[in-house]
Amino acid sequence: MTTQDYQLLIITVISILFLIFLITSKLKFHPLLALLLTAIFVGFTSGLDIDKIVKSIETGAGSTLGETGVTIALGAMLGKILSDSGASDKIASSILHNASYKKLPWMMALAAFIIGIPMFFEVGLIMLLPLIFTIAKKLEDEHKMKGSAYVAIGVPVIAALATMHGMVPPHPGPLISVNQFGANIGITMVLGVICAIPTIIIAGPLYGKFITPRLSVKPNQDLLNQYTNDNNENTQAPSTFIAFSTILVPVIMMLLHAIAGIFFGEKTLQYKIFEFFGSPIIAMFVGVLYAIIVLGYLKHRDTQKIRDALGSSLKPIAGIMLIIAGGGAFGQVLEDSGVGTAIVHLADNFSLSALLMGWVVAALLSISTGSATVGIVGATNLLYPLIQADPSINKELLTIAIGSGSLFFNYVNHGGFWLVKESFGMSMGETFKTITIVQSIVGICGLIMVLLLNAIIGLF
């Protein structure tokens, strides 16, 4: 550890406190402005060149929007179609009819577990928002739940999507470690699912049951109106099969991409076809087109009304997208300032097992830079020499350990934090009590499961 390393770590802590102050104090800064101001503060105090600060902000905001912005927009369009056609209400009614309200959080966790196999966290959440809001609103109207119904239904979904995103291939994060370490992807998937199931249960339905009575969260009314069935047109509701198929089409496309990665080489034509159609943007785009056809054109809905509805669906999420871009800018400036290197130097000072070291480094890098991917890449590169020197290290479990560490303490410099905050209309404190605590539980439970499995495998 050098003096500069300590300075960068101190700057990181101060910047996060500064950001929280700007948003929660009497100044009441808009999150986008607060994130940009904090990013500039980090850039100057860490010694970045002026032109580098601007480039980092542009790169961070642009790459974040490029990765998630269009997908979120397509998800909003899909949600609007589902709402206006009555499809989301049909799905919600089907689920409510087949389960007591006490079982709903468990069913939503299961749905998110399945959908989360191929989908990124942000994409899965946007896909499920219409369902979350519709079911929660019905529960709220029936006064069947103490506290926030939106938290009760949303927390299990957040837990399941986050767990699958970080711990189970074929998500990009775990795949980075699988490829670098030369781990077996099939074994990694099996062990990842074994670790994920108890993790989701604890961080999802169980923690959700604890926190729900303590919060009174309700989404912004404009967004709620968009995703629920209050304002849908008086058209015949679609069949249950058609309603469910509109959600499953993009899920299946992404899942086929994941499966293709197991059976076909990355350079084969077959894999490239599945890769194209299974990419989040293309899969969501096809899903929207499918929904327009089966829920719009084939139902003889007015095409001008469909177009107007799709346009209006983007208004409530415009602010969300810009705030997420601001989070990307903040995270990029932190990364470019050299915080990641300082974290690696800090980790080198501790004598830990490979599994624990991988988790700690990934967690620290993810917390400091606002990127789970940076956490995984940094930890993978740091641990790679150990893998070469010690063949006895379980490469599959190390991959899962690094992935679970990257999920720990998702906070203000993570895009997912702001997506949850703005989607559910939460305060900073409420967002901390939901996604931050949920992902911290996921990270810790994931590590415990990895260490437990490593001990069991060591007996044989």
Tab-separated table of C-alpha atoms in Angstrom:
chain	number	residue	atom	x	y	z
A	1	MET	CA	0.000	0.000	0.000
A	2	THR	CA	1.350	3.406	-1.012
A	3	THR	CA	0.394	6.868	0.183
A	4	GLN	CA	-1.521	7.387	-3.045
A	5	ASP	CA	-3.494	4.182	-2.432
A	6	TYR	CA	-4.622	5.449	0.965
A	7	GLN	CA	-5.532	8.819	-0.536
A	8	LEU	CA	-7.678	7.198	-3.219
A	9	LEU	CA	-9.496	5.046	-0.677
A	10	ILE	CA	-10.192	8.095	1.490
A	11	ILE	CA	-11.432	10.040	-1.560
A	12	THR	CA	-13.784	7.173	-2.417
A	13	VAL	CA	-15.338	7.146	1.042
A	14	ILE	CA	-15.656	10.951	1.119
A	15	SER	CA	-17.227	11.020	-2.353
A	16	ILE	CA	-19.934	8.541	-1.358
A	17	LEU	CA	-20.724	10.516	1.799
A	18	PHE	CA	-20.763	13.719	-0.287
A	19	LEU	CA	-23.196	12.162	-2.762
A	20	ILE	CA	-25.544	11.036	0.006
A	21	PHE	CA	-25.398	14.519	1.560
A	22	LEU	CA	-26.293	16.247	-1.714
A	23	ILE	CA	-29.358	14.054	-2.228
A	24	THR	CA	-30.709	13.738	1.317
A	25	SER	CA	-29.855	17.106	2.866
A	26	LYS	CA	-31.913	20.302	2.567
A	27	LEU	CA	-30.151	20.928	-0.747
A	28	LYS	CA	-32.270	18.114	-2.272
A	29	PHE	CA	-30.084	17.761	-5.365
A	30	HIS	CA	-31.559	15.777	-8.216
A	31	PRO	CA	-29.683	12.427	-8.297
A	32	LEU	CA	-28.334	13.049	-11.817
A	33	LEU	CA	-26.820	16.410	-10.813
A	34	ALA	CA	-25.495	14.970	-7.561
A	35	LEU	CA	-23.831	12.071	-9.377
A	36	LEU	CA	-22.187	14.345	-11.949
A	37	LEU	CA	-20.958	16.789	-9.298
A	38	THR	CA	-19.536	13.945	-7.230
A	39	ALA	CA	-17.850	12.455	-10.296
A	40	ILE	CA	-16.177	15.804	-11.015
A	41	PHE	CA	-15.128	16.051	-7.359
A	42	VAL	CA	-13.498	12.606	-7.507
A	43	GLY	CA	-11.768	13.450	-10.766
A	44	PHE	CA	-10.126	16.633	-9.461
A	45	THR	CA	-9.219	15.314	-5.987
A	46	SER	CA	-7.696	12.112	-7.405
A	47	GLY	CA	-5.488	14.069	-9.812
A	48	LEU	CA	-7.066	13.153	-13.142
A	49	ASP	CA	-6.387	15.510	-16.042
A	50	ILE	CA	-9.233	17.865	-16.892
A	51	ASP	CA	-9.786	16.330	-20.321
A	52	LYS	CA	-9.654	12.856	-18.773
A	53	ILE	CA	-12.426	13.774	-16.297
A	54	VAL	CA	-14.720	14.832	-19.125
A	55	LYS	CA	-13.877	11.735	-21.166
A	56	SER	CA	-14.508	9.456	-18.171
A	57	ILE	CA	-17.910	11.019	-17.556
A	58	GLU	CA	-18.870	10.710	-21.210
A	59	THR	CA	-17.571	7.142	-21.446
A	60	GLY	CA	-19.242	6.003	-18.232
A	61	ALA	CA	-22.610	7.567	-19.034
A	62	GLY	CA	-22.515	6.452	-22.661
A	63	SER	CA	-21.485	2.857	-22.011
A	64	THR	CA	-24.098	2.473	-19.284
A	65	LEU	CA	-26.857	3.778	-21.537
A	66	GLY	CA	-25.522	1.669	-24.379
A	67	GLU	CA	-25.685	-1.479	-22.287
A	68	THR	CA	-29.026	-0.918	-20.571
A	69	GLY	CA	-30.729	2.218	-21.908
A	70	VAL	CA	-32.276	0.822	-25.105
A	71	THR	CA	-33.183	-2.411	-23.339
A	72	ILE	CA	-34.935	-0.503	-20.559
A	73	ALA	CA	-36.807	1.569	-23.161
A	74	LEU	CA	-37.949	-1.593	-24.960
A	75	GLY	CA	-38.963	-3.081	-21.609
A	76	ALA	CA	-41.072	0.000	-20.884
A	77	MET	CA	-42.786	-0.363	-24.273
A	78	LEU	CA	-43.466	-4.037	-23.625
A	79	GLY	CA	-44.847	-3.214	-20.192
A	80	LYS	CA	-47.195	-0.610	-21.658
A	81	ILE	CA	-48.532	-3.066	-24.237
A	82	LEU	CA	-49.046	-5.702	-21.539
A	83	SER	CA	-50.910	-3.188	-19.406
A	84	ASP	CA	-53.133	-1.652	-22.089
A	85	SER	CA	-54.113	-5.018	-23.533
A	86	GLY	CA	-54.964	-6.525	-20.155
A	87	ALA	CA	-52.200	-9.137	-20.476
A	88	SER	CA	-50.406	-8.151	-17.245
A	89	ASP	CA	-53.738	-8.263	-15.392
A	90	LYS	CA	-54.408	-11.691	-16.901
A	91	ILE	CA	-51.040	-12.996	-15.706
A	92	ALA	CA	-51.479	-11.465	-12.258
A	93	SER	CA	-55.008	-12.864	-11.902
A	94	SER	CA	-53.743	-16.314	-12.903
A	95	ILE	CA	-51.005	-16.216	-10.277
A	96	LEU	CA	-53.312	-14.805	-7.594
A	97	HIS	CA	-55.925	-17.439	-8.376
A	98	ASN	CA	-53.476	-20.295	-7.914
A	99	ALA	CA	-51.731	-19.083	-4.756
A	100	SER	CA	-52.544	-17.559	-1.402
A	101	TYR	CA	-51.112	-14.110	-0.812
A	102	LYS	CA	-48.597	-15.613	1.638
A	103	LYS	CA	-47.186	-17.796	-1.148
A	104	LEU	CA	-46.923	-14.984	-3.689
A	105	PRO	CA	-43.396	-13.834	-2.678
A	106	TRP	CA	-42.213	-17.430	-3.112
A	107	MET	CA	-43.851	-17.735	-6.524
A	108	MET	CA	-42.362	-14.425	-7.643
A	109	ALA	CA	-38.919	-15.574	-6.467
A	110	LEU	CA	-39.362	-18.757	-8.517
A	111	ALA	CA	-40.450	-16.782	-11.580
A	112	ALA	CA	-37.452	-14.441	-11.240
A	113	PHE	CA	-35.147	-17.457	-10.713
A	114	ILE	CA	-36.260	-18.931	-14.046
A	115	ILE	CA	-36.261	-15.618	-15.911
A	116	GLY	CA	-32.919	-14.713	-14.326
A	117	ILE	CA	-31.136	-17.686	-15.911
A	118	PRO	CA	-30.550	-15.874	-19.215
A	119	MET	CA	-31.337	-12.253	-18.283
A	120	PHE	CA	-29.262	-9.420	-16.873
A	121	PHE	CA	-30.508	-7.972	-13.572
A	122	GLU	CA	-31.761	-4.711	-15.081
A	123	VAL	CA	-33.475	-6.432	-18.022
A	124	GLY	CA	-35.202	-8.985	-15.795
A	125	LEU	CA	-36.447	-6.307	-13.417
A	126	ILE	CA	-37.854	-4.173	-16.224
A	127	MET	CA	-39.526	-7.286	-17.673
A	128	LEU	CA	-41.167	-8.136	-14.359
A	129	LEU	CA	-42.172	-4.615	-13.256
A	130	PRO	CA	-45.652	-4.842	-14.848
A	131	LEU	CA	-46.268	-8.116	-13.023
A	132	ILE	CA	-44.819	-6.840	-9.723
A	133	PHE	CA	-46.885	-3.662	-9.810
A	134	THR	CA	-50.117	-5.374	-10.904
A	135	ILE	CA	-49.962	-8.068	-8.215
A	136	ALA	CA	-48.855	-5.609	-5.524
A	137	LYS	CA	-51.642	-3.178	-6.398
A	138	LYS	CA	-54.247	-5.938	-6.145
A	139	LEU	CA	-52.899	-6.918	-2.729
A	140	GLU	CA	-52.859	-3.265	-1.669
A	141	ASP	CA	-56.465	-2.751	-2.829
A	142	GLU	CA	-57.585	-5.846	-0.938
A	143	HIS	CA	-55.731	-4.734	2.242
A	144	LYS	CA	-54.263	-8.209	2.621
A	145	MET	CA	-50.760	-7.187	3.594
A	146	LYS	CA	-49.259	-5.104	6.380
A	147	GLY	CA	-46.663	-2.670	5.078
A	148	SER	CA	-45.727	-2.193	1.424
A	149	ALA	CA	-47.052	-4.822	-0.974
A	150	TYR	CA	-44.564	-3.506	-3.555
A	151	VAL	CA	-41.664	-4.410	-1.246
A	152	ALA	CA	-43.171	-7.803	-0.424
A	153	ILE	CA	-43.400	-8.728	-4.110
A	154	GLY	CA	-40.342	-6.792	-5.311
A	155	VAL	CA	-37.688	-7.977	-2.838
A	156	PRO	CA	-37.882	-11.687	-3.815
A	157	VAL	CA	-37.569	-10.674	-7.468
A	158	ILE	CA	-34.540	-8.451	-6.762
A	159	ALA	CA	-32.882	-11.227	-4.744
A	160	ALA	CA	-33.404	-13.912	-7.393
A	161	LEU	CA	-32.334	-11.767	-10.340
A	162	ALA	CA	-29.229	-10.481	-8.553
A	163	THR	CA	-28.191	-13.968	-7.420
A	164	MET	CA	-28.501	-15.497	-10.867
A	165	HIS	CA	-26.789	-12.499	-12.479
A	166	GLY	CA	-23.659	-12.769	-10.341
A	167	MET	CA	-23.303	-16.445	-9.480
A	168	VAL	CA	-24.560	-18.574	-12.360
A	169	PRO	CA	-23.264	-18.800	-15.932
A	170	PRO	CA	-24.062	-17.982	-18.712
A	171	HIS	CA	-24.141	-14.450	-17.331
A	172	PRO	CA	-21.118	-12.436	-18.542
A	173	GLY	CA	-19.574	-11.995	-15.095
A	174	PRO	CA	-19.213	-15.678	-14.190
A	175	LEU	CA	-18.274	-16.489	-17.788
A	176	ILE	CA	-15.255	-14.184	-17.500
A	177	SER	CA	-13.904	-16.273	-14.631
A	178	VAL	CA	-14.899	-19.580	-16.253
A	179	ASN	CA	-12.950	-18.751	-19.407
A	180	GLN	CA	-9.929	-17.305	-17.593
A	181	PHE	CA	-9.610	-20.152	-15.087
A	182	GLY	CA	-10.484	-22.886	-17.582
A	183	ALA	CA	-13.326	-24.029	-15.332
A	184	ASN	CA	-16.006	-26.483	-16.452
A	185	ILE	CA	-19.089	-24.388	-17.316
A	186	GLY	CA	-21.523	-27.255	-16.705
A	187	ILE	CA	-20.175	-27.974	-13.220
A	188	THR	CA	-20.083	-24.247	-12.481
A	189	MET	CA	-23.756	-23.929	-13.447
A	190	VAL	CA	-24.772	-26.879	-11.248
A	191	LEU	CA	-22.780	-25.651	-8.234
A	192	GLY	CA	-23.992	-22.110	-8.878
A	193	VAL	CA	-27.630	-23.203	-8.764
A	194	ILE	CA	-26.985	-25.200	-5.571
A	195	CYS	CA	-25.523	-22.057	-3.987
A	196	ALA	CA	-28.261	-19.842	-5.433
A	197	ILE	CA	-31.342	-21.640	-4.096
A	198	PRO	CA	-30.805	-21.132	-0.322
A	199	THR	CA	-29.348	-17.690	-1.041
A	200	ILE	CA	-32.501	-16.591	-2.874
A	201	ILE	CA	-34.740	-17.988	-0.138
A	202	ILE	CA	-32.939	-16.085	2.624
A	203	ALA	CA	-32.422	-12.801	0.746
A	204	GLY	CA	-35.818	-12.936	-0.976
A	205	PRO	CA	-38.996	-14.204	0.697
A	206	LEU	CA	-37.538	-14.432	4.214
A	207	TYR	CA	-35.895	-11.001	4.290
A	208	GLY	CA	-38.866	-9.590	2.386
A	209	LYS	CA	-41.210	-10.843	5.116
A	210	PHE	CA	-39.052	-9.087	7.705
A	211	ILE	CA	-38.702	-5.725	5.934
A	212	THR	CA	-42.182	-5.388	4.359
A	213	PRO	CA	-44.054	-4.223	7.513
A	214	ARG	CA	-41.348	-1.628	8.148
A	215	LEU	CA	-41.685	0.226	4.813
A	216	SER	CA	-44.504	2.120	3.114
A	217	VAL	CA	-43.115	2.224	-0.412
A	218	LYS	CA	-45.369	3.103	-3.353
A	219	PRO	CA	-44.137	3.793	-6.921
A	220	ASN	CA	-44.710	7.063	-8.725
A	221	GLN	CA	-48.344	7.227	-9.859
A	222	ASP	CA	-47.430	7.845	-13.515
A	223	LEU	CA	-45.271	4.733	-13.606
A	224	LEU	CA	-47.885	2.789	-11.663
A	225	ASN	CA	-50.586	3.799	-14.124
A	226	GLN	CA	-48.372	2.712	-17.006
A	227	TYR	CA	-47.706	-0.757	-15.633
A	228	THR	CA	-51.089	-1.581	-14.085
A	229	ASN	CA	-54.435	-2.184	-15.684
A	230	ASP	CA	-56.368	0.866	-14.468
A	231	ASN	CA	-56.211	2.664	-17.786
A	232	ASN	CA	-56.332	-0.217	-20.285
A	233	GLU	CA	-58.592	-0.047	-23.258
A	234	ASN	CA	-61.908	-1.861	-23.289
A	235	THR	CA	-60.645	-4.680	-25.470
A	236	GLN	CA	-61.084	-8.393	-25.004
A	237	ALA	CA	-58.450	-9.738	-22.641
A	238	PRO	CA	-55.968	-12.132	-24.269
A	239	SER	CA	-55.869	-15.807	-23.400
A	240	THR	CA	-53.635	-16.945	-20.578
A	241	PHE	CA	-51.282	-18.618	-23.064
A	242	ILE	CA	-50.888	-15.457	-25.176
A	243	ALA	CA	-50.428	-13.302	-22.054
A	244	PHE	CA	-47.641	-15.498	-20.682
A	245	SER	CA	-46.030	-15.931	-24.103
A	246	THR	CA	-45.438	-12.176	-24.433
A	247	ILE	CA	-43.141	-12.311	-21.417
A	248	LEU	CA	-41.552	-15.653	-22.282
A	249	VAL	CA	-40.556	-14.905	-25.895
A	250	PRO	CA	-37.498	-12.751	-25.028
A	251	VAL	CA	-36.685	-15.040	-22.078
A	252	ILE	CA	-36.604	-18.121	-24.317
A	253	MET	CA	-34.478	-16.323	-26.910
A	254	MET	CA	-31.867	-15.408	-24.292
A	255	LEU	CA	-32.010	-18.900	-22.785
A	256	LEU	CA	-31.368	-20.498	-26.184
A	257	HIS	CA	-28.324	-18.245	-26.540
A	258	ALA	CA	-27.051	-19.524	-23.203
A	259	ILE	CA	-27.629	-23.156	-24.171
A	260	ALA	CA	-25.977	-22.634	-27.559
A	261	GLY	CA	-22.805	-21.558	-25.773
A	262	ILE	CA	-22.555	-25.059	-24.306
A	263	PHE	CA	-23.088	-27.018	-27.541
A	264	PHE	CA	-21.504	-24.796	-30.199
A	265	GLY	CA	-18.127	-23.114	-30.469
A	266	GLU	CA	-18.086	-19.322	-30.308
A	267	LYS	CA	-16.841	-19.047	-33.896
A	268	THR	CA	-19.486	-21.324	-35.445
A	269	LEU	CA	-22.337	-19.922	-37.527
A	270	GLN	CA	-24.915	-21.616	-35.303
A	271	TYR	CA	-23.609	-19.903	-32.192
A	272	LYS	CA	-23.401	-16.495	-33.889
A	273	ILE	CA	-27.076	-16.784	-34.932
A	274	PHE	CA	-28.142	-17.633	-31.373
A	275	GLU	CA	-25.859	-14.918	-30.027
A	276	PHE	CA	-27.508	-12.299	-32.256
A	277	PHE	CA	-31.095	-13.221	-31.457
A	278	GLY	CA	-30.272	-13.900	-27.803
A	279	SER	CA	-28.633	-10.542	-27.114
A	280	PRO	CA	-30.789	-8.497	-24.684
A	281	ILE	CA	-31.556	-5.692	-27.142
A	282	ILE	CA	-32.571	-7.979	-30.034
A	283	ALA	CA	-34.521	-10.365	-27.771
A	284	MET	CA	-36.445	-7.485	-26.199
A	285	PHE	CA	-37.010	-5.909	-29.620
A	286	VAL	CA	-38.470	-9.142	-30.969
A	287	GLY	CA	-40.553	-9.436	-27.799
A	288	VAL	CA	-42.029	-5.977	-28.364
A	289	LEU	CA	-42.804	-6.758	-32.020
A	290	TYR	CA	-44.454	-10.027	-30.985
A	291	ALA	CA	-46.551	-8.227	-28.349
A	292	ILE	CA	-47.609	-5.539	-30.848
A	293	ILE	CA	-48.778	-8.237	-33.269
A	294	VAL	CA	-50.611	-10.619	-30.894
A	295	LEU	CA	-51.935	-8.010	-28.449
A	296	GLY	CA	-52.445	-5.180	-30.934
A	297	TYR	CA	-52.821	-5.903	-34.622
A	298	LEU	CA	-54.530	-9.297	-34.249
A	299	LYS	CA	-56.911	-7.748	-31.698
A	300	HIS	CA	-57.736	-5.010	-34.240
A	301	ARG	CA	-56.582	-2.233	-31.952
A	302	ASP	CA	-56.209	1.258	-33.387
A	303	THR	CA	-52.654	1.473	-34.733
A	304	GLN	CA	-52.383	5.182	-33.919
A	305	LYS	CA	-53.296	4.443	-30.304
A	306	ILE	CA	-50.628	1.729	-30.186
A	307	ARG	CA	-48.040	4.190	-31.479
A	308	ASP	CA	-49.121	6.884	-28.999
A	309	ALA	CA	-49.013	4.365	-26.145
A	310	LEU	CA	-45.481	3.272	-27.046
A	311	GLY	CA	-44.365	6.911	-27.147
A	312	SER	CA	-45.977	7.738	-23.807
A	313	SER	CA	-44.324	4.679	-22.208
A	314	LEU	CA	-40.911	6.343	-22.507
A	315	LYS	CA	-41.802	9.477	-20.545
A	316	PRO	CA	-41.904	7.952	-17.028
A	317	ILE	CA	-38.584	6.124	-17.522
A	318	ALA	CA	-36.600	8.968	-19.134
A	319	GLY	CA	-35.462	10.250	-15.745
A	320	ILE	CA	-34.562	6.757	-14.596
A	321	MET	CA	-32.337	6.200	-17.628
A	322	LEU	CA	-30.480	9.488	-17.121
A	323	ILE	CA	-29.904	8.779	-13.428
A	324	ILE	CA	-28.516	5.354	-14.320
A	325	ALA	CA	-26.213	7.088	-16.828
A	326	GLY	CA	-25.067	9.416	-14.038
A	327	GLY	CA	-24.247	6.387	-11.911
A	328	GLY	CA	-22.205	5.005	-14.801
A	329	ALA	CA	-20.291	8.295	-15.066
A	330	PHE	CA	-19.516	8.285	-11.338
A	331	GLY	CA	-18.349	4.670	-11.452
A	332	GLN	CA	-16.143	5.262	-14.496
A	333	VAL	CA	-14.383	8.225	-12.871
A	334	LEU	CA	-13.725	6.117	-9.773
A	335	GLU	CA	-12.306	3.352	-11.941
A	336	ASP	CA	-10.119	5.701	-13.990
A	337	SER	CA	-8.794	7.383	-10.859
A	338	GLY	CA	-7.029	4.155	-9.886
A	339	VAL	CA	-9.227	3.080	-6.992
A	340	GLY	CA	-9.273	-0.486	-8.325
A	341	THR	CA	-5.487	-0.742	-8.147
A	342	ALA	CA	-5.531	0.608	-4.598
A	343	ILE	CA	-8.063	-2.056	-3.633
A	344	VAL	CA	-5.890	-4.816	-5.102
A	345	HIS	CA	-2.893	-3.527	-3.128
A	346	LEU	CA	-5.029	-3.533	0.007
A	347	ALA	CA	-6.103	-7.129	-0.587
A	348	ASP	CA	-2.491	-8.212	-1.080
A	349	ASN	CA	-1.799	-7.271	2.544
A	350	PHE	CA	-4.098	-9.997	3.856
A	351	SER	CA	-3.306	-13.701	4.044
A	352	LEU	CA	-6.527	-15.443	2.983
A	353	SER	CA	-7.561	-18.638	1.207
A	354	ALA	CA	-8.084	-18.375	-2.552
A	355	LEU	CA	-11.884	-18.589	-2.221
A	356	LEU	CA	-12.062	-15.938	0.471
A	357	MET	CA	-9.498	-13.739	-1.280
A	358	GLY	CA	-11.490	-13.885	-4.528
A	359	TRP	CA	-14.664	-12.870	-2.700
A	360	VAL	CA	-13.019	-9.996	-0.803
A	361	VAL	CA	-11.262	-8.513	-3.839
A	362	ALA	CA	-14.394	-8.732	-6.012
A	363	ALA	CA	-16.485	-7.136	-3.259
A	364	LEU	CA	-14.062	-4.274	-2.631
A	365	LEU	CA	-13.631	-3.546	-6.326
A	366	SER	CA	-17.379	-3.662	-6.965
A	367	ILE	CA	-18.117	-1.369	-4.017
A	368	SER	CA	-15.448	1.148	-4.961
A	369	THR	CA	-15.984	1.286	-8.728
A	370	GLY	CA	-19.734	0.685	-8.933
A	371	SER	CA	-19.300	-2.210	-11.344
A	372	ALA	CA	-19.736	-5.895	-10.569
A	373	THR	CA	-17.952	-6.665	-13.838
A	374	VAL	CA	-14.895	-4.675	-12.745
A	375	GLY	CA	-14.960	-6.598	-9.475
A	376	ILE	CA	-15.043	-9.926	-11.272
A	377	VAL	CA	-12.383	-9.007	-13.837
A	378	GLY	CA	-10.039	-7.600	-11.180
A	379	ALA	CA	-10.442	-10.551	-8.836
A	380	THR	CA	-10.078	-13.048	-11.677
A	381	ASN	CA	-6.836	-11.499	-12.890
A	382	LEU	CA	-5.471	-11.315	-9.332
A	383	LEU	CA	-6.313	-14.960	-8.553
A	384	TYR	CA	-5.237	-16.417	-11.902
A	385	PRO	CA	-1.574	-16.908	-10.868
A	386	LEU	CA	-2.767	-18.840	-7.786
A	387	ILE	CA	-4.813	-21.163	-10.007
A	388	GLN	CA	-1.725	-21.878	-12.101
A	389	ALA	CA	0.447	-22.462	-9.034
A	390	ASP	CA	-2.056	-24.580	-7.070
A	391	PRO	CA	-4.147	-27.044	-9.147
A	392	SER	CA	-5.988	-28.169	-5.990
A	393	ILE	CA	-8.022	-24.945	-5.910
A	394	ASN	CA	-11.586	-25.616	-7.036
A	395	LYS	CA	-11.902	-23.371	-10.096
A	396	GLU	CA	-15.688	-23.696	-10.303
A	397	LEU	CA	-16.238	-22.687	-6.675
A	398	LEU	CA	-13.728	-19.844	-7.021
A	399	THR	CA	-15.782	-18.534	-9.960
A	400	ILE	CA	-18.919	-18.545	-7.802
A	401	ALA	CA	-17.092	-16.956	-4.860
A	402	ILE	CA	-15.884	-14.090	-7.037
A	403	GLY	CA	-19.361	-13.639	-8.522
A	404	SER	CA	-21.053	-13.525	-5.123
A	405	GLY	CA	-18.454	-11.064	-3.865
A	406	SER	CA	-19.164	-8.749	-6.781
A	407	LEU	CA	-22.803	-8.518	-5.623
A	408	PHE	CA	-22.003	-7.408	-2.089
A	409	PHE	CA	-23.166	-3.925	-0.994
A	410	ASN	CA	-24.741	-2.548	-4.161
A	411	TYR	CA	-24.896	1.174	-3.418
A	412	VAL	CA	-24.992	4.679	-4.900
A	413	ASN	CA	-22.428	4.170	-7.664
A	414	HIS	CA	-24.266	1.137	-9.061
A	415	GLY	CA	-26.834	1.522	-11.840
A	416	GLY	CA	-29.066	-1.153	-10.321
A	417	PHE	CA	-29.400	0.883	-7.118
A	418	TRP	CA	-30.876	3.822	-9.024
A	419	LEU	CA	-33.082	1.620	-11.188
A	420	VAL	CA	-34.715	0.139	-8.090
A	421	LYS	CA	-34.907	3.502	-6.301
A	422	GLU	CA	-36.620	5.350	-9.128
A	423	SER	CA	-38.809	2.452	-10.298
A	424	PHE	CA	-40.288	1.870	-6.856
A	425	GLY	CA	-40.288	5.541	-5.812
A	426	MET	CA	-38.078	4.890	-2.794
A	427	SER	CA	-36.082	7.252	-0.633
A	428	MET	CA	-32.325	6.713	-0.272
A	429	GLY	CA	-32.895	4.958	3.056
A	430	GLU	CA	-35.606	2.687	1.670
A	431	THR	CA	-33.424	1.758	-1.297
A	432	PHE	CA	-30.563	0.929	1.079
A	433	LYS	CA	-32.878	-1.307	3.128
A	434	THR	CA	-33.965	-3.152	-0.005
A	435	ILE	CA	-31.460	-3.647	-2.815
A	436	THR	CA	-28.308	-2.822	-0.804
A	437	ILE	CA	-29.169	-5.138	2.088
A	438	VAL	CA	-30.627	-7.792	-0.235
A	439	GLN	CA	-27.477	-7.967	-2.351
A	440	SER	CA	-25.282	-7.920	0.752
A	441	ILE	CA	-27.201	-10.937	2.051
A	442	VAL	CA	-26.793	-12.566	-1.367
A	443	GLY	CA	-23.036	-11.926	-1.294
A	444	ILE	CA	-22.564	-13.316	2.220
A	445	CYS	CA	-24.828	-16.342	1.715
A	446	GLY	CA	-23.090	-17.082	-1.569
A	447	LEU	CA	-19.705	-17.110	0.173
A	448	ILE	CA	-20.992	-19.342	2.987
A	449	MET	CA	-22.410	-21.827	0.477
A	450	VAL	CA	-19.126	-21.847	-1.480
A	451	LEU	CA	-17.075	-22.540	1.657
A	452	LEU	CA	-19.544	-25.224	2.754
A	453	LEU	CA	-19.456	-26.985	-0.620
A	454	ASN	CA	-15.657	-26.734	-0.691
A	455	ALA	CA	-15.490	-28.442	2.714
A	456	ILE	CA	-17.893	-31.196	1.600
A	457	ILE	CA	-16.039	-31.795	-1.681
A	458	GLY	CA	-12.768	-31.897	0.273
A	459	LEU	CA	-14.042	-34.918	2.228
A	460	PHE	CA	-14.197	-37.068	-0.914
